[in-house]
């Protein structure tokens, strides 16, 4: 089974979407735990792509092709993250902040929350503060979940919290944040209610924010 995980890792790094799908399906059929496929095969591959980019050994087009292969694989993973809960655990507005186009982590967080019974309103990427505000107001969401992958877009988190404050909505909505450069310290600094370093712990964070 280790070889299938290695293949998935390699397929994502090489951006071979069809092979990714084939090998993920084979791993699922062989009973490999989905968490293992996700963490050791898929997420680890994206981290390695990032390292190659940092070292100047791959460029934006290659990162994009790997990201597409990753997204293709996530489609197969998604049904396995669902559980049997039927009653909504709460409404969550999810989005990647203004100026930021990275959506894989945000999509994973949304998938995990959905699997745990939360209702998800996904605003996509490059979401300006006013769009978060509008969604909270119109949807009556209990949580705003923001993702930021760039150090340059982290200030958009604070701008969104400020906008929620200015709109008088901050008292009725919890804010949770995450993304590679985001830390608990940063969450405390900007006045977010919760932080989580990865998608699975995001579920525990969301539940604790709603005291579930
Ligand atoms: Co970009 N990129 N990228 N990129 N990219 C990073 C983030 C970078 C670290 C690469 C590097 O240099 N090593 C670097 C940022 C450096 C920095 O700011 N410190 C970088 C850069 C520089 C850029 C550009 C500026 C490159 C350029 O144009 N010169 C550019 C910016 C574009 C923009 O956004 N305006 C850019 C573009 C891109 C692509 C479009 C090509 C592509 C994204 C495609 C897509 O998302 N659809 C891309 C990719 C793929 C990456 C890397 C390689 C992988 C990101 C990823 O998907 N990881 C990334 C390197 C890296 O992260 N090591 C990199 C897998 C994903 C599962 O992890 O998103 O971290 P992640 O999510 C995790 C946790 O962080 C957490 O849970 C997830 C799963 O456990 N999490 C949350 C995330 N959100 C959360 C929210 C929560 C809770 C947890 O609560 C709400």
mmCIF file with all atom_site columns, C-alpha atoms in Angstrom, residues 5-189:
data_model
loop_
_atom_site.group_PDB
_atom_site.id
_atom_site.type_symbol
_atom_site.label_atom_id
_atom_site.label_alt_id
_atom_site.label_comp_id
_atom_site.label_asym_id
_atom_site.label_entity_id
_atom_site.label_seq_id
_atom_site.pdbx_PDB_ins_code
_atom_site.Cartn_x
_atom_site.Cartn_y
_atom_site.Cartn_z
_atom_site.occupancy
_atom_site.B_iso_or_equiv
_atom_site.pdbx_formal_charge
_atom_site.auth_seq_id
_atom_site.auth_comp_id
_atom_site.auth_asym_id
_atom_site.auth_atom_id
_atom_site.pdbx_PDB_model_num
ATOM 1   C CA . UNK A 1 5   ? 0.766   6.396  -1.526  1.00 0.00 ? 5   UNK A CA 1
ATOM 2   C CA . UNK A 1 6   ? 4.181   7.022  -3.103  1.00 0.00 ? 6   UNK A CA 1
ATOM 3   C CA . UNK A 1 7   ? 2.610   6.903  -6.572  1.00 0.00 ? 7   UNK A CA 1
ATOM 4   C CA . UNK A 1 8   ? -0.101  9.403  -5.563  1.00 0.00 ? 8   UNK A CA 1
ATOM 5   C CA . UNK A 1 9   ? 2.583   11.684 -4.131  1.00 0.00 ? 9   UNK A CA 1
ATOM 6   C CA . UNK A 1 10  ? 4.594   11.461 -7.364  1.00 0.00 ? 10  UNK A CA 1
ATOM 7   C CA . UNK A 1 11  ? 1.512   11.900 -9.580  1.00 0.00 ? 11  UNK A CA 1
ATOM 8   C CA . UNK A 1 12  ? 0.560   15.122 -7.775  1.00 0.00 ? 12  UNK A CA 1
ATOM 9   C CA . UNK A 1 13  ? 4.096   16.482 -7.973  1.00 0.00 ? 13  UNK A CA 1
ATOM 10  C CA . UNK A 1 14  ? 4.117   15.736 -11.694 1.00 0.00 ? 14  UNK A CA 1
ATOM 11  C CA . UNK A 1 15  ? 0.599   17.097 -12.146 1.00 0.00 ? 15  UNK A CA 1
ATOM 12  C CA . UNK A 1 16  ? -0.769  13.877 -13.658 1.00 0.00 ? 16  UNK A CA 1
ATOM 13  C CA . UNK A 1 17  ? -4.450  14.292 -12.796 1.00 0.00 ? 17  UNK A CA 1
ATOM 14  C CA . UNK A 1 18  ? -5.629  11.069 -14.451 1.00 0.00 ? 18  UNK A CA 1
ATOM 15  C CA . UNK A 1 19  ? -3.009  8.960  -12.678 1.00 0.00 ? 19  UNK A CA 1
ATOM 16  C CA . UNK A 1 20  ? -3.839  10.715 -9.392  1.00 0.00 ? 20  UNK A CA 1
ATOM 17  C CA . UNK A 1 21  ? -7.494  9.734  -9.752  1.00 0.00 ? 21  UNK A CA 1
ATOM 18  C CA . UNK A 1 22  ? -6.664  6.174  -10.791 1.00 0.00 ? 22  UNK A CA 1
ATOM 19  C CA . UNK A 1 23  ? -4.266  5.590  -7.887  1.00 0.00 ? 23  UNK A CA 1
ATOM 20  C CA . UNK A 1 24  ? -6.508  7.242  -5.293  1.00 0.00 ? 24  UNK A CA 1
ATOM 21  C CA . UNK A 1 25  ? -9.383  5.024  -6.392  1.00 0.00 ? 25  UNK A CA 1
ATOM 22  C CA . UNK A 1 26  ? -7.099  1.985  -6.218  1.00 0.00 ? 26  UNK A CA 1
ATOM 23  C CA . UNK A 1 27  ? -5.974  2.981  -2.706  1.00 0.00 ? 27  UNK A CA 1
ATOM 24  C CA . UNK A 1 28  ? -9.566  3.512  -1.544  1.00 0.00 ? 28  UNK A CA 1
ATOM 25  C CA . UNK A 1 29  ? -10.586 0.150  -3.038  1.00 0.00 ? 29  UNK A CA 1
ATOM 26  C CA . UNK A 1 30  ? -7.649  -1.489 -1.271  1.00 0.00 ? 30  UNK A CA 1
ATOM 27  C CA . UNK A 1 31  ? -8.873  -0.116 2.055   1.00 0.00 ? 31  UNK A CA 1
ATOM 28  C CA . UNK A 1 32  ? -6.105  2.439  2.651   1.00 0.00 ? 32  UNK A CA 1
ATOM 29  C CA . UNK A 1 33  ? -7.440  4.961  5.211   1.00 0.00 ? 33  UNK A CA 1
ATOM 30  C CA . UNK A 1 34  ? -8.505  8.181  3.492   1.00 0.00 ? 34  UNK A CA 1
ATOM 31  C CA . UNK A 1 35  ? -6.587  10.219 6.101   1.00 0.00 ? 35  UNK A CA 1
ATOM 32  C CA . UNK A 1 36  ? -3.386  8.422  5.054   1.00 0.00 ? 36  UNK A CA 1
ATOM 33  C CA . UNK A 1 37  ? -4.011  9.059  1.339   1.00 0.00 ? 37  UNK A CA 1
ATOM 34  C CA . UNK A 1 38  ? -4.736  12.705 2.102   1.00 0.00 ? 38  UNK A CA 1
ATOM 35  C CA . UNK A 1 39  ? -1.928  13.488 4.546   1.00 0.00 ? 39  UNK A CA 1
ATOM 36  C CA . UNK A 1 40  ? 0.937   11.286 3.405   1.00 0.00 ? 40  UNK A CA 1
ATOM 37  C CA . UNK A 1 41  ? 0.178   11.251 -0.319  1.00 0.00 ? 41  UNK A CA 1
ATOM 38  C CA . UNK A 1 42  ? -1.603  14.433 -1.307  1.00 0.00 ? 42  UNK A CA 1
ATOM 39  C CA . UNK A 1 43  ? -0.851  17.181 1.256   1.00 0.00 ? 43  UNK A CA 1
ATOM 40  C CA . UNK A 1 44  ? 2.774   16.059 1.569   1.00 0.00 ? 44  UNK A CA 1
ATOM 41  C CA . UNK A 1 45  ? 3.153   16.336 -2.216  1.00 0.00 ? 45  UNK A CA 1
ATOM 42  C CA . UNK A 1 46  ? 1.878   19.928 -2.214  1.00 0.00 ? 46  UNK A CA 1
ATOM 43  C CA . UNK A 1 47  ? 4.353   20.793 0.559   1.00 0.00 ? 47  UNK A CA 1
ATOM 44  C CA . UNK A 1 48  ? 7.171   19.342 -1.574  1.00 0.00 ? 48  UNK A CA 1
ATOM 45  C CA . UNK A 1 49  ? 5.989   21.338 -4.586  1.00 0.00 ? 49  UNK A CA 1
ATOM 46  C CA . UNK A 1 50  ? 6.211   24.441 -2.375  1.00 0.00 ? 50  UNK A CA 1
ATOM 47  C CA . UNK A 1 51  ? 9.776   23.538 -1.382  1.00 0.00 ? 51  UNK A CA 1
ATOM 48  C CA . UNK A 1 52  ? 10.800  23.115 -5.028  1.00 0.00 ? 52  UNK A CA 1
ATOM 49  C CA . UNK A 1 53  ? 9.237   26.500 -5.826  1.00 0.00 ? 53  UNK A CA 1
ATOM 50  C CA . UNK A 1 54  ? 11.101  28.112 -2.947  1.00 0.00 ? 54  UNK A CA 1
ATOM 51  C CA . UNK A 1 55  ? 14.369  26.604 -4.209  1.00 0.00 ? 55  UNK A CA 1
ATOM 52  C CA . UNK A 1 56  ? 13.721  27.877 -7.730  1.00 0.00 ? 56  UNK A CA 1
ATOM 53  C CA . UNK A 1 57  ? 13.357  24.326 -9.040  1.00 0.00 ? 57  UNK A CA 1
ATOM 54  C CA . UNK A 1 58  ? 9.775   24.747 -10.220 1.00 0.00 ? 58  UNK A CA 1
ATOM 55  C CA . UNK A 1 59  ? 7.674   27.706 -11.284 1.00 0.00 ? 59  UNK A CA 1
ATOM 56  C CA . UNK A 1 60  ? 4.085   28.978 -11.047 1.00 0.00 ? 60  UNK A CA 1
ATOM 57  C CA . UNK A 1 61  ? 2.770   26.906 -14.022 1.00 0.00 ? 61  UNK A CA 1
ATOM 58  C CA . UNK A 1 62  ? 4.066   23.684 -12.428 1.00 0.00 ? 62  UNK A CA 1
ATOM 59  C CA . UNK A 1 63  ? 2.520   24.667 -9.057  1.00 0.00 ? 63  UNK A CA 1
ATOM 60  C CA . UNK A 1 64  ? -0.767  25.257 -10.850 1.00 0.00 ? 64  UNK A CA 1
ATOM 61  C CA . UNK A 1 65  ? -0.681  21.892 -12.641 1.00 0.00 ? 65  UNK A CA 1
ATOM 62  C CA . UNK A 1 66  ? 0.031   20.128 -9.326  1.00 0.00 ? 66  UNK A CA 1
ATOM 63  C CA . UNK A 1 67  ? -2.821  22.065 -7.712  1.00 0.00 ? 67  UNK A CA 1
ATOM 64  C CA . UNK A 1 68  ? -5.185  20.908 -10.478 1.00 0.00 ? 68  UNK A CA 1
ATOM 65  C CA . UNK A 1 69  ? -4.116  17.300 -9.973  1.00 0.00 ? 69  UNK A CA 1
ATOM 66  C CA . UNK A 1 70  ? -4.690  17.741 -6.227  1.00 0.00 ? 70  UNK A CA 1
ATOM 67  C CA . UNK A 1 71  ? -8.189  19.157 -6.790  1.00 0.00 ? 71  UNK A CA 1
ATOM 68  C CA . UNK A 1 72  ? -9.024  16.258 -9.135  1.00 0.00 ? 72  UNK A CA 1
ATOM 69  C CA . UNK A 1 73  ? -8.041  13.828 -6.383  1.00 0.00 ? 73  UNK A CA 1
ATOM 70  C CA . UNK A 1 74  ? -10.004 15.671 -3.699  1.00 0.00 ? 74  UNK A CA 1
ATOM 71  C CA . UNK A 1 75  ? -13.219 15.013 -5.638  1.00 0.00 ? 75  UNK A CA 1
ATOM 72  C CA . UNK A 1 76  ? -12.724 11.291 -4.950  1.00 0.00 ? 76  UNK A CA 1
ATOM 73  C CA . UNK A 1 77  ? -11.825 11.870 -1.305  1.00 0.00 ? 77  UNK A CA 1
ATOM 74  C CA . UNK A 1 78  ? -14.785 14.115 -0.498  1.00 0.00 ? 78  UNK A CA 1
ATOM 75  C CA . UNK A 1 79  ? -17.546 11.448 -0.229  1.00 0.00 ? 79  UNK A CA 1
ATOM 76  C CA . UNK A 1 80  ? -15.452 9.575  2.339   1.00 0.00 ? 80  UNK A CA 1
ATOM 77  C CA . UNK A 1 81  ? -15.265 12.575 4.648   1.00 0.00 ? 81  UNK A CA 1
ATOM 78  C CA . UNK A 1 82  ? -19.020 12.750 5.048   1.00 0.00 ? 82  UNK A CA 1
ATOM 79  C CA . UNK A 1 83  ? -20.627 11.241 8.092   1.00 0.00 ? 83  UNK A CA 1
ATOM 80  C CA . UNK A 1 84  ? -24.161 10.355 8.963   1.00 0.00 ? 84  UNK A CA 1
ATOM 81  C CA . UNK A 1 85  ? -25.095 13.548 10.825  1.00 0.00 ? 85  UNK A CA 1
ATOM 82  C CA . UNK A 1 86  ? -28.192 15.042 9.263   1.00 0.00 ? 86  UNK A CA 1
ATOM 83  C CA . UNK A 1 87  ? -29.010 17.980 11.477  1.00 0.00 ? 87  UNK A CA 1
ATOM 84  C CA . UNK A 1 88  ? -26.998 21.097 10.609  1.00 0.00 ? 88  UNK A CA 1
ATOM 85  C CA . UNK A 1 89  ? -24.265 21.745 13.166  1.00 0.00 ? 89  UNK A CA 1
ATOM 86  C CA . UNK A 1 90  ? -24.277 25.439 12.207  1.00 0.00 ? 90  UNK A CA 1
ATOM 87  C CA . UNK A 1 91  ? -23.734 27.742 9.227   1.00 0.00 ? 91  UNK A CA 1
ATOM 88  C CA . UNK A 1 92  ? -20.191 28.618 8.232   1.00 0.00 ? 92  UNK A CA 1
ATOM 89  C CA . UNK A 1 93  ? -19.155 31.248 5.677   1.00 0.00 ? 93  UNK A CA 1
ATOM 90  C CA . UNK A 1 94  ? -15.864 30.089 4.193   1.00 0.00 ? 94  UNK A CA 1
ATOM 91  C CA . UNK A 1 95  ? -13.454 31.969 1.943   1.00 0.00 ? 95  UNK A CA 1
ATOM 92  C CA . UNK A 1 96  ? -9.872  32.771 1.027   1.00 0.00 ? 96  UNK A CA 1
ATOM 93  C CA . UNK A 1 97  ? -9.177  36.406 1.833   1.00 0.00 ? 97  UNK A CA 1
ATOM 94  C CA . UNK A 1 98  ? -8.817  39.325 -0.571  1.00 0.00 ? 98  UNK A CA 1
ATOM 95  C CA . UNK A 1 99  ? -5.780  39.178 -2.839  1.00 0.00 ? 99  UNK A CA 1
ATOM 96  C CA . UNK A 1 100 ? -5.239  35.446 -2.289  1.00 0.00 ? 100 UNK A CA 1
ATOM 97  C CA . UNK A 1 101 ? -6.018  32.801 -4.904  1.00 0.00 ? 101 UNK A CA 1
ATOM 98  C CA . UNK A 1 102 ? -4.960  29.676 -2.988  1.00 0.00 ? 102 UNK A CA 1
ATOM 99  C CA . UNK A 1 103 ? -7.986  27.482 -2.438  1.00 0.00 ? 103 UNK A CA 1
ATOM 100 C CA . UNK A 1 104 ? -6.896  23.903 -1.746  1.00 0.00 ? 104 UNK A CA 1
ATOM 101 C CA . UNK A 1 105 ? -6.591  24.322 2.027   1.00 0.00 ? 105 UNK A CA 1
ATOM 102 C CA . UNK A 1 106 ? -9.821  26.319 2.150   1.00 0.00 ? 106 UNK A CA 1
ATOM 103 C CA . UNK A 1 107 ? -11.604 23.605 0.141   1.00 0.00 ? 107 UNK A CA 1
ATOM 104 C CA . UNK A 1 108 ? -10.285 20.926 2.488   1.00 0.00 ? 108 UNK A CA 1
ATOM 105 C CA . UNK A 1 109 ? -11.484 22.851 5.525   1.00 0.00 ? 109 UNK A CA 1
ATOM 106 C CA . UNK A 1 110 ? -14.898 23.282 3.877   1.00 0.00 ? 110 UNK A CA 1
ATOM 107 C CA . UNK A 1 111 ? -15.038 19.555 3.048   1.00 0.00 ? 111 UNK A CA 1
ATOM 108 C CA . UNK A 1 112 ? -14.156 18.520 6.594   1.00 0.00 ? 112 UNK A CA 1
ATOM 109 C CA . UNK A 1 113 ? -16.671 20.920 8.139   1.00 0.00 ? 113 UNK A CA 1
ATOM 110 C CA . UNK A 1 114 ? -19.349 19.701 5.735   1.00 0.00 ? 114 UNK A CA 1
ATOM 111 C CA . UNK A 1 115 ? -18.508 16.130 6.665   1.00 0.00 ? 115 UNK A CA 1
ATOM 112 C CA . UNK A 1 116 ? -19.019 17.066 10.316  1.00 0.00 ? 116 UNK A CA 1
ATOM 113 C CA . UNK A 1 117 ? -22.508 18.373 9.584   1.00 0.00 ? 117 UNK A CA 1
ATOM 114 C CA . UNK A 1 118 ? -21.887 22.109 9.151   1.00 0.00 ? 118 UNK A CA 1
ATOM 115 C CA . UNK A 1 119 ? -23.714 23.994 6.411   1.00 0.00 ? 119 UNK A CA 1
ATOM 116 C CA . UNK A 1 120 ? -21.120 25.665 4.186   1.00 0.00 ? 120 UNK A CA 1
ATOM 117 C CA . UNK A 1 121 ? -21.439 28.911 2.259   1.00 0.00 ? 121 UNK A CA 1
ATOM 118 C CA . UNK A 1 122 ? -18.264 28.966 0.187   1.00 0.00 ? 122 UNK A CA 1
ATOM 119 C CA . UNK A 1 123 ? -17.413 32.440 -1.134  1.00 0.00 ? 123 UNK A CA 1
ATOM 120 C CA . UNK A 1 124 ? -14.379 31.188 -3.075  1.00 0.00 ? 124 UNK A CA 1
ATOM 121 C CA . UNK A 1 125 ? -11.070 33.005 -3.286  1.00 0.00 ? 125 UNK A CA 1
ATOM 122 C CA . UNK A 1 126 ? -9.986  36.671 -3.310  1.00 0.00 ? 126 UNK A CA 1
ATOM 123 C CA . UNK A 1 127 ? -12.970 37.529 -1.096  1.00 0.00 ? 127 UNK A CA 1
ATOM 124 C CA . UNK A 1 128 ? -13.141 41.210 -0.053  1.00 0.00 ? 128 UNK A CA 1
ATOM 125 C CA . UNK A 1 129 ? -14.212 42.056 3.528   1.00 0.00 ? 129 UNK A CA 1
ATOM 126 C CA . UNK A 1 130 ? -17.547 43.471 2.367   1.00 0.00 ? 130 UNK A CA 1
ATOM 127 C CA . UNK A 1 131 ? -18.474 40.147 0.728   1.00 0.00 ? 131 UNK A CA 1
ATOM 128 C CA . UNK A 1 132 ? -17.872 38.307 4.021   1.00 0.00 ? 132 UNK A CA 1
ATOM 129 C CA . UNK A 1 133 ? -19.990 40.927 5.804   1.00 0.00 ? 133 UNK A CA 1
ATOM 130 C CA . UNK A 1 134 ? -22.807 40.629 3.258   1.00 0.00 ? 134 UNK A CA 1
ATOM 131 C CA . UNK A 1 135 ? -22.807 36.810 3.495   1.00 0.00 ? 135 UNK A CA 1
ATOM 132 C CA . UNK A 1 136 ? -22.940 36.828 7.309   1.00 0.00 ? 136 UNK A CA 1
ATOM 133 C CA . UNK A 1 137 ? -25.789 39.333 7.259   1.00 0.00 ? 137 UNK A CA 1
ATOM 134 C CA . UNK A 1 138 ? -27.818 37.551 4.570   1.00 0.00 ? 138 UNK A CA 1
ATOM 135 C CA . UNK A 1 139 ? -27.181 33.973 5.659   1.00 0.00 ? 139 UNK A CA 1
ATOM 136 C CA . UNK A 1 140 ? -27.185 34.439 9.420   1.00 0.00 ? 140 UNK A CA 1
ATOM 137 C CA . UNK A 1 141 ? -23.981 32.437 9.699   1.00 0.00 ? 141 UNK A CA 1
ATOM 138 C CA . UNK A 1 142 ? -22.554 31.579 13.126  1.00 0.00 ? 142 UNK A CA 1
ATOM 139 C CA . UNK A 1 143 ? -18.942 31.278 11.942  1.00 0.00 ? 143 UNK A CA 1
ATOM 140 C CA . UNK A 1 144 ? -16.705 33.045 9.422   1.00 0.00 ? 144 UNK A CA 1
ATOM 141 C CA . UNK A 1 145 ? -13.782 30.808 8.393   1.00 0.00 ? 145 UNK A CA 1
ATOM 142 C CA . UNK A 1 146 ? -10.968 32.629 6.606   1.00 0.00 ? 146 UNK A CA 1
ATOM 143 C CA . UNK A 1 147 ? -7.953  31.129 4.884   1.00 0.00 ? 147 UNK A CA 1
ATOM 144 C CA . UNK A 1 148 ? -4.774  33.036 3.912   1.00 0.00 ? 148 UNK A CA 1
ATOM 145 C CA . UNK A 1 149 ? -1.688  31.486 2.320   1.00 0.00 ? 149 UNK A CA 1
ATOM 146 C CA . UNK A 1 150 ? 0.443   34.534 1.690   1.00 0.00 ? 150 UNK A CA 1
ATOM 147 C CA . UNK A 1 151 ? 2.132   36.714 4.260   1.00 0.00 ? 151 UNK A CA 1
ATOM 148 C CA . UNK A 1 152 ? 1.042   39.642 2.078   1.00 0.00 ? 152 UNK A CA 1
ATOM 149 C CA . UNK A 1 153 ? -2.651  38.725 2.347   1.00 0.00 ? 153 UNK A CA 1
ATOM 150 C CA . UNK A 1 154 ? -2.708  38.044 6.099   1.00 0.00 ? 154 UNK A CA 1
ATOM 151 C CA . UNK A 1 155 ? -3.684  41.704 6.767   1.00 0.00 ? 155 UNK A CA 1
ATOM 152 C CA . UNK A 1 156 ? -6.914  40.998 4.837   1.00 0.00 ? 156 UNK A CA 1
ATOM 153 C CA . UNK A 1 157 ? -7.938  38.824 7.802   1.00 0.00 ? 157 UNK A CA 1
ATOM 154 C CA . UNK A 1 158 ? -7.701  41.812 10.119  1.00 0.00 ? 158 UNK A CA 1
ATOM 155 C CA . UNK A 1 159 ? -9.468  44.027 7.572   1.00 0.00 ? 159 UNK A CA 1
ATOM 156 C CA . UNK A 1 160 ? -12.356 41.549 7.442   1.00 0.00 ? 160 UNK A CA 1
ATOM 157 C CA . UNK A 1 161 ? -12.616 41.369 11.244  1.00 0.00 ? 161 UNK A CA 1
ATOM 158 C CA . UNK A 1 162 ? -12.637 45.188 11.314  1.00 0.00 ? 162 UNK A CA 1
ATOM 159 C CA . UNK A 1 163 ? -15.389 45.239 8.677   1.00 0.00 ? 163 UNK A CA 1
ATOM 160 C CA . UNK A 1 164 ? -17.497 42.775 10.708  1.00 0.00 ? 164 UNK A CA 1
ATOM 161 C CA . UNK A 1 165 ? -17.014 45.045 13.716  1.00 0.00 ? 165 UNK A CA 1
ATOM 162 C CA . UNK A 1 166 ? -17.958 48.160 11.757  1.00 0.00 ? 166 UNK A CA 1
ATOM 163 C CA . UNK A 1 167 ? -21.091 46.441 10.459  1.00 0.00 ? 167 UNK A CA 1
ATOM 164 C CA . UNK A 1 168 ? -22.124 45.620 14.050  1.00 0.00 ? 168 UNK A CA 1
ATOM 165 C CA . UNK A 1 169 ? -21.981 41.877 13.338  1.00 0.00 ? 169 UNK A CA 1
ATOM 166 C CA . UNK A 1 170 ? -18.957 40.869 15.370  1.00 0.00 ? 170 UNK A CA 1
ATOM 167 C CA . UNK A 1 171 ? -21.035 40.026 18.451  1.00 0.00 ? 171 UNK A CA 1
ATOM 168 C CA . UNK A 1 172 ? -23.110 37.460 16.594  1.00 0.00 ? 172 UNK A CA 1
ATOM 169 C CA . UNK A 1 173 ? -20.429 35.641 14.623  1.00 0.00 ? 173 UNK A CA 1
ATOM 170 C CA . UNK A 1 174 ? -17.312 33.709 15.582  1.00 0.00 ? 174 UNK A CA 1
ATOM 171 C CA . UNK A 1 175 ? -14.203 34.125 13.435  1.00 0.00 ? 175 UNK A CA 1
ATOM 172 C CA . UNK A 1 176 ? -11.769 31.287 12.814  1.00 0.00 ? 176 UNK A CA 1
ATOM 173 C CA . UNK A 1 177 ? -8.661  31.509 10.681  1.00 0.00 ? 177 UNK A CA 1
ATOM 174 C CA . UNK A 1 178 ? -5.944  29.332 9.210   1.00 0.00 ? 178 UNK A CA 1
ATOM 175 C CA . UNK A 1 179 ? -3.497  28.841 6.362   1.00 0.00 ? 179 UNK A CA 1
ATOM 176 C CA . UNK A 1 180 ? 0.229   28.093 6.172   1.00 0.00 ? 180 UNK A CA 1
ATOM 177 C CA . UNK A 1 181 ? 1.574   31.439 7.499   1.00 0.00 ? 181 UNK A CA 1
ATOM 178 C CA . UNK A 1 182 ? -1.177  31.917 10.107  1.00 0.00 ? 182 UNK A CA 1
ATOM 179 C CA . UNK A 1 183 ? -0.451  31.170 13.777  1.00 0.00 ? 183 UNK A CA 1
ATOM 180 C CA . UNK A 1 184 ? -2.294  31.199 17.092  1.00 0.00 ? 184 UNK A CA 1
ATOM 181 C CA . UNK A 1 185 ? -0.262  34.292 18.001  1.00 0.00 ? 185 UNK A CA 1
ATOM 182 C CA . UNK A 1 186 ? -1.491  36.076 14.881  1.00 0.00 ? 186 UNK A CA 1
ATOM 183 C CA . UNK A 1 187 ? -5.066  35.004 15.640  1.00 0.00 ? 187 UNK A CA 1
ATOM 184 C CA . UNK A 1 188 ? -4.739  36.531 19.112  1.00 0.00 ? 188 UNK A CA 1
ATOM 185 C CA . UNK A 1 189 ? -3.249  39.717 17.676  1.00 0.00 ? 189 UNK A CA 1
#
